[in-house]
Coordinates of C-alpha atoms in Angstrom, one line a residue:
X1 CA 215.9 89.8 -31.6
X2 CA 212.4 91.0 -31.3
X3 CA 211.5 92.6 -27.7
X4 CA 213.3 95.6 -28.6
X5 CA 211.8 98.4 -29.8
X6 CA 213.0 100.0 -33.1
X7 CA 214.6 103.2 -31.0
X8 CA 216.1 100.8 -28.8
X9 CA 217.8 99.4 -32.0
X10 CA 219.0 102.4 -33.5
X11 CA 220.5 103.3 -30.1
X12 CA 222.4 100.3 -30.0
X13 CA 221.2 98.8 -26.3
X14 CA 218.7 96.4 -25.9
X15 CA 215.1 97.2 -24.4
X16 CA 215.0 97.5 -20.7
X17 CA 212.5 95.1 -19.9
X18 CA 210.3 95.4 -16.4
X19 CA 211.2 93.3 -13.7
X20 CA 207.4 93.0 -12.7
X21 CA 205.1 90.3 -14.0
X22 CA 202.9 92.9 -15.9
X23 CA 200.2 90.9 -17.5
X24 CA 200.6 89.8 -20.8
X25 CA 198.0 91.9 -22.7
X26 CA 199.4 94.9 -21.4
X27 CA 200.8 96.3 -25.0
X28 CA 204.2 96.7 -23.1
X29 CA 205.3 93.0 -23.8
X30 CA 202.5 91.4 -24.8
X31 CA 201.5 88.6 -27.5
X32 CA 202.7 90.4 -30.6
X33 CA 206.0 90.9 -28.7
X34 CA 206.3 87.5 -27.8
X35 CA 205.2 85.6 -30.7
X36 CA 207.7 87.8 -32.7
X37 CA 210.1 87.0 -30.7
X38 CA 209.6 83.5 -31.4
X39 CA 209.6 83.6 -35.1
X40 CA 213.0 86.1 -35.0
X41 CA 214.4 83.1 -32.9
X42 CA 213.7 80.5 -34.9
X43 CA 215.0 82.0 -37.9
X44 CA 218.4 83.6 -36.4
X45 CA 219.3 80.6 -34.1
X46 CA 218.2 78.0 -36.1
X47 CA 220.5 75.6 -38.4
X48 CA 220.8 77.3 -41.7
X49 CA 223.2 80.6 -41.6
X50 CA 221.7 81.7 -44.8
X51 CA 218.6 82.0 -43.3
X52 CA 220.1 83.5 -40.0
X53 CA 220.6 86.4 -42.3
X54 CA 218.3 88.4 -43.0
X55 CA 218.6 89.2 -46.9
X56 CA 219.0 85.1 -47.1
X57 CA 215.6 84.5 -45.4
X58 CA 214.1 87.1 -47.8
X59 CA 215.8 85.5 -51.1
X60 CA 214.2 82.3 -49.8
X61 CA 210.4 83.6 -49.5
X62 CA 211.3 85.0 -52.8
X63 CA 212.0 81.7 -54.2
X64 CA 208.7 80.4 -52.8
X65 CA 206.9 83.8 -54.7
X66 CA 206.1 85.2 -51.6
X67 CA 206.8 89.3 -52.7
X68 CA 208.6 90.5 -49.3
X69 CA 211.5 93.1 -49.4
X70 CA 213.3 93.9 -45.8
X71 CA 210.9 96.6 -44.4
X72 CA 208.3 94.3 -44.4
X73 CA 210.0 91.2 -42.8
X74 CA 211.6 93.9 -40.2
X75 CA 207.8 94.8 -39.5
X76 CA 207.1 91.3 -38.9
X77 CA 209.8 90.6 -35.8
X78 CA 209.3 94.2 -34.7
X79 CA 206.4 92.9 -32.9
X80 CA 204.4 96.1 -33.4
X81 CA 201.2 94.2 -35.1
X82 CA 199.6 90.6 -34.8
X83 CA 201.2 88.2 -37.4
X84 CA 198.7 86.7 -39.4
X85 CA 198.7 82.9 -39.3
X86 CA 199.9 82.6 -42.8
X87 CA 203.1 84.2 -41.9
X88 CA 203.9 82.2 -39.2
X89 CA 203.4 79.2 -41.3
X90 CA 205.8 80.5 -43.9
X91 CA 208.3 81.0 -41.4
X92 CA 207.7 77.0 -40.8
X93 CA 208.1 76.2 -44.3
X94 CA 211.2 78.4 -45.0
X95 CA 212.7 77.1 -41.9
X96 CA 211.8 73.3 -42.4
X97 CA 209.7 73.4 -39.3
X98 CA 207.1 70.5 -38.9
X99 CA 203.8 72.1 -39.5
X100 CA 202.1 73.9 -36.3
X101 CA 205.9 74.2 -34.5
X102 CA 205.0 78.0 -34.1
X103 CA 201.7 78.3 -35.3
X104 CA 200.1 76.4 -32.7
X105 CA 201.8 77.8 -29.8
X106 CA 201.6 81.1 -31.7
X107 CA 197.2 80.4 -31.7
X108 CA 197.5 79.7 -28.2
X109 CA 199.2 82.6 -27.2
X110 CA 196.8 84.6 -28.8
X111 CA 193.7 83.0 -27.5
X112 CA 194.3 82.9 -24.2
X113 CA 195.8 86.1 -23.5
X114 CA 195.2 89.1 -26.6
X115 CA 193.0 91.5 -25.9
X116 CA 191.3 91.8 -29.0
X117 CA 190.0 88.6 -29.6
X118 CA 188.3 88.1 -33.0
X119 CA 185.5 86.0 -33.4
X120 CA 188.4 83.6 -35.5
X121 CA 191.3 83.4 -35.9
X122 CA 193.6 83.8 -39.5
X123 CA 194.0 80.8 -41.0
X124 CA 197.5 79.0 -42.0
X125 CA 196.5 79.0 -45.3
X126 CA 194.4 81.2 -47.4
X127 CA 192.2 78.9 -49.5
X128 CA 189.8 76.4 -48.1
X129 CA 190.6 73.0 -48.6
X130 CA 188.4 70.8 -51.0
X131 CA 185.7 68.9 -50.6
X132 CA 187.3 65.7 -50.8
X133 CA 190.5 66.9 -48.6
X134 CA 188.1 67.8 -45.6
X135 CA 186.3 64.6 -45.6
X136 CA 189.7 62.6 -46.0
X137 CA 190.1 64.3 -42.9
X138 CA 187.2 63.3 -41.2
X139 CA 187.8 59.9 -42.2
X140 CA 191.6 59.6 -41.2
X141 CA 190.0 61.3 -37.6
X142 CA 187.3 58.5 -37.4
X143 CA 189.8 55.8 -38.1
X144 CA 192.6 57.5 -35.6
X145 CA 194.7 57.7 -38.1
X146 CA 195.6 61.2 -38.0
X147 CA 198.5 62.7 -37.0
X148 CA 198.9 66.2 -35.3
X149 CA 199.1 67.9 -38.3
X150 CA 196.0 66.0 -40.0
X151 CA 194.1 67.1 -36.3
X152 CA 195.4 71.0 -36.9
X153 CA 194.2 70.9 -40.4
X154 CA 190.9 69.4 -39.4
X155 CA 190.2 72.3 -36.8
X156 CA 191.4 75.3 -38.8
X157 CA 188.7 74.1 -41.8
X158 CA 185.8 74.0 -39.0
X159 CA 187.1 77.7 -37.8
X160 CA 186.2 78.7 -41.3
X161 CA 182.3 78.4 -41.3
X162 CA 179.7 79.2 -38.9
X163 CA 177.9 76.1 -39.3
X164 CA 179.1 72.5 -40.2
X165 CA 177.2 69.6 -40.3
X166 CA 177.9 66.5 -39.1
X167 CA 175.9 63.3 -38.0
X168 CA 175.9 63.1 -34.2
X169 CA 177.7 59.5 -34.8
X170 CA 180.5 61.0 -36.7
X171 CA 180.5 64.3 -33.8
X172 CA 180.4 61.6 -31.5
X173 CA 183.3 59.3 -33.2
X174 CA 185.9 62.6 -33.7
X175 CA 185.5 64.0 -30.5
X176 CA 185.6 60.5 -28.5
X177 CA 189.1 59.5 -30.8
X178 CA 190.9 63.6 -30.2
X179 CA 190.2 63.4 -26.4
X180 CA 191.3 60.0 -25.8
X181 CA 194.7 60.9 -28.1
X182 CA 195.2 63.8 -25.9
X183 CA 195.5 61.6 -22.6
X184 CA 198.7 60.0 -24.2
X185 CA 200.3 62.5 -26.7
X186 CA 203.3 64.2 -26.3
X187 CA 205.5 67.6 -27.1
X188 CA 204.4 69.2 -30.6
X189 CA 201.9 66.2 -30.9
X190 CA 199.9 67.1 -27.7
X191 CA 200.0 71.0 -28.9
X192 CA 198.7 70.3 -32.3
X193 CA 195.9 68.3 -30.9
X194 CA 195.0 70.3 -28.3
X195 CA 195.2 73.7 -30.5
X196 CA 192.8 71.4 -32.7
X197 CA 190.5 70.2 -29.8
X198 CA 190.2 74.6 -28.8
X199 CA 188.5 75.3 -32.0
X200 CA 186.4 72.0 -31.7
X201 CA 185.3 73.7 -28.3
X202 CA 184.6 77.4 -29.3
X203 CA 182.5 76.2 -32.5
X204 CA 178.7 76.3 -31.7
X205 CA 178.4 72.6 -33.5
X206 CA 181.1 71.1 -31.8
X207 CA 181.1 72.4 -28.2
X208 CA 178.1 70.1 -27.1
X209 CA 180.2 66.7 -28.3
X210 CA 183.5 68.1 -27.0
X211 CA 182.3 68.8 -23.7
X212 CA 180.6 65.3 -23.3
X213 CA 183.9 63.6 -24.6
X214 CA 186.0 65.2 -22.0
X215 CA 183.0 64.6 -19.2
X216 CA 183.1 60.7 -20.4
X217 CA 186.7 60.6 -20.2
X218 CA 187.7 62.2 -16.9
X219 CA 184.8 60.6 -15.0
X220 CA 185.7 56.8 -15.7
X221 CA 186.9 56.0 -12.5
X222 CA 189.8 54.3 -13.1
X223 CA 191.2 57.3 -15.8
X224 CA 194.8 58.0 -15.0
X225 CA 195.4 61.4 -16.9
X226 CA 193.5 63.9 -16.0
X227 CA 194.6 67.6 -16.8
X228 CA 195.6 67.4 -20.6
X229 CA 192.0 67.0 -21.4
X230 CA 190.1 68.7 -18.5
X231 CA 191.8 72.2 -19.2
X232 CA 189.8 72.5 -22.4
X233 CA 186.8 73.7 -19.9
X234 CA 188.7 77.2 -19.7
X235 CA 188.3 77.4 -23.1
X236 CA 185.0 78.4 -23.0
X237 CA 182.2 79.9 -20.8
X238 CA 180.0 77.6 -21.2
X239 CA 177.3 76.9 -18.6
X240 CA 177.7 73.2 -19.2
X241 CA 181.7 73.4 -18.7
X242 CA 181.2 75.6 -15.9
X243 CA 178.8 73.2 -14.0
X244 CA 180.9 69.8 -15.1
X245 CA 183.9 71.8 -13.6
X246 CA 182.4 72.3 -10.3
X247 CA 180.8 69.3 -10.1
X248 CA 184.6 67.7 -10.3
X249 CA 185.7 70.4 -7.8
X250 CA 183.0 69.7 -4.9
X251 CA 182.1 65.8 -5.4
X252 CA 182.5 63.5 -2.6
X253 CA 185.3 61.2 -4.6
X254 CA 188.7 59.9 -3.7
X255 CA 189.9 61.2 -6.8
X256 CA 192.4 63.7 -5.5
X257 CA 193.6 63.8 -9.2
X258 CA 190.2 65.0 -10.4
X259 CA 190.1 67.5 -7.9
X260 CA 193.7 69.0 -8.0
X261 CA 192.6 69.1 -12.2
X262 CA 189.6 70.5 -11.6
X263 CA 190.8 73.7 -9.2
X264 CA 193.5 74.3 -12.0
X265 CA 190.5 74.8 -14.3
X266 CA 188.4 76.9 -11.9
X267 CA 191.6 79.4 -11.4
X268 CA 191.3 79.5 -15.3
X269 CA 187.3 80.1 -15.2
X270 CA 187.4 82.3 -12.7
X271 CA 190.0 84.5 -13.6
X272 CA 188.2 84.8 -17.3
X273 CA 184.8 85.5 -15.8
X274 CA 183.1 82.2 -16.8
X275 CA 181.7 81.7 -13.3
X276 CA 178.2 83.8 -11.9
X277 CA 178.7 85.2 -8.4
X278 CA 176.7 81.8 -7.1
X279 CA 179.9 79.8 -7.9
X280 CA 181.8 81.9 -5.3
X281 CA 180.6 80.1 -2.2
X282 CA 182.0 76.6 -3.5
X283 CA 185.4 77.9 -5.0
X284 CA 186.0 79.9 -1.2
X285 CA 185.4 76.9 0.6
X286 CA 187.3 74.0 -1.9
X287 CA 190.3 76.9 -1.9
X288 CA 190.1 77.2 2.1
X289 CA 190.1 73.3 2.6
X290 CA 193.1 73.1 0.0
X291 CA 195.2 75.4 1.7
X292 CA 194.6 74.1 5.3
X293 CA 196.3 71.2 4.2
X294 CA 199.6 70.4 5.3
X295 CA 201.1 69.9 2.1
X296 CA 203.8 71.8 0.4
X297 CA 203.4 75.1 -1.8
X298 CA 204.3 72.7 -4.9
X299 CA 201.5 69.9 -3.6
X300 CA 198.8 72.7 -3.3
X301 CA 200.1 74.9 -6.2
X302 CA 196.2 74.3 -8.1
X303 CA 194.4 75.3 -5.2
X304 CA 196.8 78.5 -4.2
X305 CA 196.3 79.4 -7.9
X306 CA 192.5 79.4 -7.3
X307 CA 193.2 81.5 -4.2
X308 CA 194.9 84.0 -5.7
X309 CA 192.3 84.2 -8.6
X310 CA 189.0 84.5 -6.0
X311 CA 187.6 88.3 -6.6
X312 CA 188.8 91.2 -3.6
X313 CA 185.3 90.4 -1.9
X314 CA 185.7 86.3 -2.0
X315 CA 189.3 86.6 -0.7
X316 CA 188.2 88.8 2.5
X317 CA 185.7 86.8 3.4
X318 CA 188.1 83.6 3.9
X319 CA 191.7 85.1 4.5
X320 CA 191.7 84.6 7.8
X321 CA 190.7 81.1 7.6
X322 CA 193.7 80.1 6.9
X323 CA 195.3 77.9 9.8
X324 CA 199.0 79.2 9.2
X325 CA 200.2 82.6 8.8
X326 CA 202.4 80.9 5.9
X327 CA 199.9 80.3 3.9
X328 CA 198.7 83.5 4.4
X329 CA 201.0 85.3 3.7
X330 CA 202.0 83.4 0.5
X331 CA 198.4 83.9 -1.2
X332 CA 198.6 87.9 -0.4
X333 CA 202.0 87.9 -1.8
X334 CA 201.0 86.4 -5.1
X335 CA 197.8 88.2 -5.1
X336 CA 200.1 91.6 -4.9
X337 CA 203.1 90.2 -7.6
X338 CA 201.3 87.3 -9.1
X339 CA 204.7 85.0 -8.4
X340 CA 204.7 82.5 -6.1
X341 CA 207.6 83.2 -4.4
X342 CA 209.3 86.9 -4.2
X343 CA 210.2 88.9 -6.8
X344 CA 214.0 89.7 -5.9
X345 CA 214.0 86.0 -5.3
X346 CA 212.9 84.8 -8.9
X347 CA 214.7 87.7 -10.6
X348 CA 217.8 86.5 -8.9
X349 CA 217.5 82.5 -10.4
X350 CA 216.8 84.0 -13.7
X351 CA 219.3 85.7 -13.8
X352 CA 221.8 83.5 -13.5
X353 CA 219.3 80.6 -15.9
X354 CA 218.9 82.3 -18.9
X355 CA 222.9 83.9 -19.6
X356 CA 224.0 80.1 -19.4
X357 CA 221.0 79.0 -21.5
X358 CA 222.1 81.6 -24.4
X359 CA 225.3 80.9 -23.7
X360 CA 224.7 77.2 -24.6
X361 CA 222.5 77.7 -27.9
X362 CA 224.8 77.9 -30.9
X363 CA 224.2 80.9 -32.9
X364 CA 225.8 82.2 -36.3
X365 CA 226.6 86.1 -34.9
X366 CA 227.1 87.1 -31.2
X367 CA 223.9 88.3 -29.7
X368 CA 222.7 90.6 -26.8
X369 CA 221.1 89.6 -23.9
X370 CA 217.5 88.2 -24.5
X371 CA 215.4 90.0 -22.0
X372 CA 212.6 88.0 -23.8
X373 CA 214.2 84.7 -22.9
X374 CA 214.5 86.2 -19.2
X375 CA 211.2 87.1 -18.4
X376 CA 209.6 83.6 -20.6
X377 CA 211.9 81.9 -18.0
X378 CA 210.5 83.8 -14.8
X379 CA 206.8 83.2 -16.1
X380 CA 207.5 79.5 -16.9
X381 CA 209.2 78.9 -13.3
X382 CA 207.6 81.2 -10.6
X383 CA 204.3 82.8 -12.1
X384 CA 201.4 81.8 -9.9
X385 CA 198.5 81.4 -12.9
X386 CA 199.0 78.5 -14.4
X387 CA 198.3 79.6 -18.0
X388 CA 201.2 82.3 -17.9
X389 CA 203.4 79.4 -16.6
X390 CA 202.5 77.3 -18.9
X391 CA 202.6 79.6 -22.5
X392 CA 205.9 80.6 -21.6
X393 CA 207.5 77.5 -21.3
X394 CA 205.5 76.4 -24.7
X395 CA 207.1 79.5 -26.1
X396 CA 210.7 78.4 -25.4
X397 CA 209.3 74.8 -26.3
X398 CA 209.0 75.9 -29.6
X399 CA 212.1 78.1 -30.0
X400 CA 216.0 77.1 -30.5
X401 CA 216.7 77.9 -26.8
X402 CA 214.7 74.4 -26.0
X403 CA 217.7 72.0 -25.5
X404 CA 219.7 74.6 -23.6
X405 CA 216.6 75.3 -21.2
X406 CA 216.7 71.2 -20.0
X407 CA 219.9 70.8 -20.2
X408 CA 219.8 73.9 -17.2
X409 CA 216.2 72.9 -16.0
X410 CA 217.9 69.3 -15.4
X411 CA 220.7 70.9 -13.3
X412 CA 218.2 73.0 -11.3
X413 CA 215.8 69.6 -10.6
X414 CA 218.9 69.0 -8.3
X415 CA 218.6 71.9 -6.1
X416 CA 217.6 71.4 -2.4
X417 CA 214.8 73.6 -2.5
X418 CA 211.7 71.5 -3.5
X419 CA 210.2 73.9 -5.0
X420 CA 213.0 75.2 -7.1
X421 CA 213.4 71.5 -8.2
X422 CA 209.6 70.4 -8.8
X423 CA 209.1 73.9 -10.9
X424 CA 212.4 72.8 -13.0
X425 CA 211.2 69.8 -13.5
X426 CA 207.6 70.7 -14.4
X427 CA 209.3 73.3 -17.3
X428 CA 210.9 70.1 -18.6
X429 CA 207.8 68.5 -19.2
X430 CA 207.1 71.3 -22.0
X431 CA 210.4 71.9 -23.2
X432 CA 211.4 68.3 -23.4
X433 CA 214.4 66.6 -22.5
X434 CA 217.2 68.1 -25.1
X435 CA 218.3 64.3 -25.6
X436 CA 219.1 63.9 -22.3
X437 CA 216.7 61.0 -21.7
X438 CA 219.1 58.4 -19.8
X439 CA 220.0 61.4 -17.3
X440 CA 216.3 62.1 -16.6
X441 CA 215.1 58.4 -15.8
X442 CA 218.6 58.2 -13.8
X443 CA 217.4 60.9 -12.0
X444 CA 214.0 60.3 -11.5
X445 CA 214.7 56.7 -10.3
X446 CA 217.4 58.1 -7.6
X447 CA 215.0 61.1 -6.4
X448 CA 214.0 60.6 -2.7
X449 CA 211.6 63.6 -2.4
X450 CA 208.2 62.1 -3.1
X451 CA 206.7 65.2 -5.0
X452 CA 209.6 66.0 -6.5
X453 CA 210.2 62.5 -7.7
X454 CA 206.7 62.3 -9.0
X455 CA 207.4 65.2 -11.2
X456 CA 210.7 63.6 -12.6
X457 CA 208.8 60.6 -13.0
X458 CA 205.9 62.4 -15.3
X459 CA 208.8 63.6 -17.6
X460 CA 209.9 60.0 -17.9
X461 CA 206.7 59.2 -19.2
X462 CA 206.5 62.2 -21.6
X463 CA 210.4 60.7 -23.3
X464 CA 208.4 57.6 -24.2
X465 CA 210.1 54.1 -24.9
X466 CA 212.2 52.9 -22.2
X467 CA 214.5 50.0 -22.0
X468 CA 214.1 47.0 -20.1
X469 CA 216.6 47.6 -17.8
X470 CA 214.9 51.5 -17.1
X471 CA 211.4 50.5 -16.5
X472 CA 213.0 47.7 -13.8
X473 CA 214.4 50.6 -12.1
X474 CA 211.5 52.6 -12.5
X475 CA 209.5 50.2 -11.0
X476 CA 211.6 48.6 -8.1
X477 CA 210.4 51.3 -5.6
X478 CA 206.8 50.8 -6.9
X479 CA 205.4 48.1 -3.7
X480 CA 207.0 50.7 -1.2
X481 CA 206.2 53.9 -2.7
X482 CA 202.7 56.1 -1.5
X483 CA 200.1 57.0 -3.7
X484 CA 201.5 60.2 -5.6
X485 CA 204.6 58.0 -6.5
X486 CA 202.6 55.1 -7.5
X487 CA 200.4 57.4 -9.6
X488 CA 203.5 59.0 -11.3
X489 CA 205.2 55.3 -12.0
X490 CA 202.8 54.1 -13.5
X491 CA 202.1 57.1 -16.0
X492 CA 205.9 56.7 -16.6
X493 CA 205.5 52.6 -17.5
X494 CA 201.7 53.4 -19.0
X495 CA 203.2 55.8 -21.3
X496 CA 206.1 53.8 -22.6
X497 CA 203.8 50.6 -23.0
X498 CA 206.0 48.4 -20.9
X499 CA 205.5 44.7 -20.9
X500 CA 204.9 44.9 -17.0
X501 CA 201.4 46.8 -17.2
X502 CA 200.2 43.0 -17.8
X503 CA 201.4 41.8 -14.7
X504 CA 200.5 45.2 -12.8
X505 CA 197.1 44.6 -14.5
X506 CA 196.3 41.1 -12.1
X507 CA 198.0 42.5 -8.8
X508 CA 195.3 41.7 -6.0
X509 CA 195.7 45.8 -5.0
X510 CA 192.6 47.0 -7.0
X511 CA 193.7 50.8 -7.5
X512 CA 196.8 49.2 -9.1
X513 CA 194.8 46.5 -10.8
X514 CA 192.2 48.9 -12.5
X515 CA 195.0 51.5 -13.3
X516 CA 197.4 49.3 -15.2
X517 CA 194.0 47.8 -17.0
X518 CA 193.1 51.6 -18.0
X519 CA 196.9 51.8 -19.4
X520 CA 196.5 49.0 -21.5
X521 CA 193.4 50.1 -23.1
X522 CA 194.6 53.9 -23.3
X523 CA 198.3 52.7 -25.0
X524 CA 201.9 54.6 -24.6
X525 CA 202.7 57.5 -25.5
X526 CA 201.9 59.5 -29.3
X527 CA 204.4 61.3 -30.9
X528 CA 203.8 61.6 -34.8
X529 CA 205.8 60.6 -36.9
X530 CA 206.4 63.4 -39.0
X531 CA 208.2 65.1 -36.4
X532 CA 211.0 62.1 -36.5

């Protein structure tokens, strides 16, 4: 598998991995390491044994004329260089992968977190499209008729030039349809639009329309998804983002939802240097009020994130507001180790995860231990920045380990440790339920921890359809439940389009009123259909 070095190779052992969350640009395990790792994956554990094989993957690039010979496909996994884009996507074809399955991830990998980052990136495909296929595009994005891969397409053909011209109805139009489709789409179709939405954002054309469309769509008061679409402020620093983002993060609105979104996004600006030194007076005290909260490390996870991001200077200067030592404590911890809990603690977990999750993924030849899988799992569970935690659960997303990893994640969501169970269950949310959707609602509708059933009940609404009988159970704790629950249920019934929004929708409670309304306007959940 790649992550080992060729010398650990010819010596017959597997790399020996660090236990310490060493960022990811650090050229020890960094991007090219992982996204090898995730094309090796896919080809050695996936379906077809020919392909599994080495000398079978190269006799079917050969059938497709792509000229390869074994050093050069070894080069590719070793993980020593970047893989172009157009290498990934022939390991999609070859592999019968729906288009952008590792490209995407593979892009966003690379975006956020190499540290060479080119003005663009390499395309999927060499030649521009025509004339005629980029306004098709245009026209199926105008109409909302396009799918993920229509979306990806559409984004990798503005990447190409340095100016495109559009008329500010048809900027307008595109922008408006690809942020309101990120509020509701799911897996592989969220990615793919989102992947398409970060190079509407970084193109100087675009940026202006983008950021309005996610400022229009986060600010209607009654909007019930938040966080999809506001993270695409990290993408950039632009002064406009930067300002929206604080705005969110400081205003006087009972809109916790907004807020908790809008410190997730400042940890991200701030930790990429998008925010001037006059920004630091608003992020200590929005960080200081946070964590003076009573609320578990799970409930406050955005603003600890933020905490742990402030600058040496920012952080003296409000340490010791802090009203408990806990909290404290925990934000110097994770400041030192950048994990949220302690090292020994998250090494142990892991290692007793990710044996049973290879030991559950079928594969064609007995393998070593994946010290890749490890350390994705220990970034995707316990790492404190967001952005690590949530790349590395997008990279087992996207490789064969995914239906072992919630199959496992499931059985952890039942620990007694909150935390252990609301970070399982937010690792589902990427990687998906493995087809165990009846076990998830079941679980989500007998889950007595508020946060922790709010979570399960977020993944619910991610799987989509439910059955009558499933959205009554959903919904029969709905009239007791508090806010955070309430919120959660009705994502879960938003998302699958149930017949009861219409009823929720004339309640006399107005939050409930106004948010099943929004539902019905917004629509369940996408998922495209070329991924069936």
């Amino acid at each position: 598998m790649a992550g080992q070095t060729p010398s650990a190779r010819r010596r017959g052992r597997p790399q020996r991995l660090p236990d310490d969350p060493n960022p990811v640009s650090s050229g020890r395990v960094g991007c090219d390491q992982r996204i090898a790792w995730l094309v090796t994956a896919a080809r050695v554990l996936g379906p077809d044994p020919d392909l599994a094989r080495r000398e079978g993957f190269i006799a079917a690039l050969k059938a497709r004329d792509v000229p390869v010979d074994a050093p050069r496909v070894s080069r590719w996994e070793s993980g020593m260089h970047t893989l172009p884009g157009q290498v990934i996507a022939t390991y999609e074809e070859v592999l019968g992968l729906p288009e952008g399955a590792l490209t995407a991830v593979s892009d966003g990998m690379l975006r956020w977190f190499a540290s060479d980052q080119p003005s663009r990136r390499s395309p999927a495909r060499d030649e521009p499209r025509h004339n005629h296929e980029i306004e098709s595009l245009v026209d199926r994005a105008e109409l909302g008729a396009a799918t993920g891969a229509h979306w990806l397409r559409l984004g990798e053909e503005l990447n190409r030039y340095d100016r495109v011209f559009l008329r500010e109805r048809e900027w307008a139009q595109i922008t408006h349809q690809l942020v309101t489709e990120l509020g509701s789409a799911v897996g592989l179709s969220y990615v793919r639009r989102y992947e398409a939405a970060a190079r509407f954002i970084r193109h100087p054309n675009a940026r202006r329309h983008l950021v309005m469309a996610v400022g229009r769509f986060v600010t209607d008061p009654h909007t019930q998804v938040v966080a999809p679409v506001l993270n695409l402020l990290g993408e950039v620093a632009d002064p406009a983002a930067a300002e929206l983002t604080l705005r969110m993060l400081t205003a006087d609105s009972d809109n916790k939802y907004l807020r908790r979104a809008a410190s997730s996004v400042a940890a991200v600006k701030l930790a990429r240097g998008h925010f001037g030194p006059d920004a630091l007076p608003r992020l200590e005290s929005h960080a200081v009020g946070a964590l003076r909260r009573g609320e578990s490390l799970d409930g406050r996870l955005d603003s600890f994130d933020l905490a742990v991001r402030l600058p040496h200077d920012s952080w003296g200067r409000i340490e010791h507001a802090l009203r408990t030592r806990r909290a404290h404590q925990l934000v110097a911890d994770a400041r030192a180790s950048d994990e949220m809990i302690s090292p020994a603690r998250a090494a142990g977990v892991v290692a007793e995860l990710a044996p049973a999750i290879q030991a559950a993924t079928p594969t064609h030849q007995p393998q070593e231990p994946d010290l890749m899988l490890r350390r994705l799992l220990r970034e995707a569970l316990f790492h404190s920045h967001k952005p690590r935690r949530h790349h590395a659960a997008l990279l087992i997303a996207a490789s064969p380990y995914a239906p072992a990893t919630a199959t496992h994640c499931l059985q952890l969501a039942a620990e007694s440790n909150d935390l252990f169970a609301a970070r399982a269950w937010t690792v589902l949310m990427r990687v998906g339920d493995g087809g165990r959707r009846d076990e998830v609602v079941a679980r989500a509708v007998e889950e007595k921890r508020q946060s922790v059933r709010a979570r399960a009940l977020v993944n619910v609404g991610l799987g989509g359809m439910l059955t009558p009988r499933q959205c009554g159970a959903v919904l029969q704790r709905f009239d007791s439940s508090r806010s955070l629950e309430r919120h959660a249920t009705l994502f879960a019934v938003g998302m699958a389009g149930a017949p009861q929004l219409a009823d929720l929708a004339a309640a006399e409670d107005p939050e409930v009123k106004y948010a099943a309304a929004w539902w019905l306007r917004q629509g369940a959940a996408i998922s495209d259909e070329d991924l069936v």
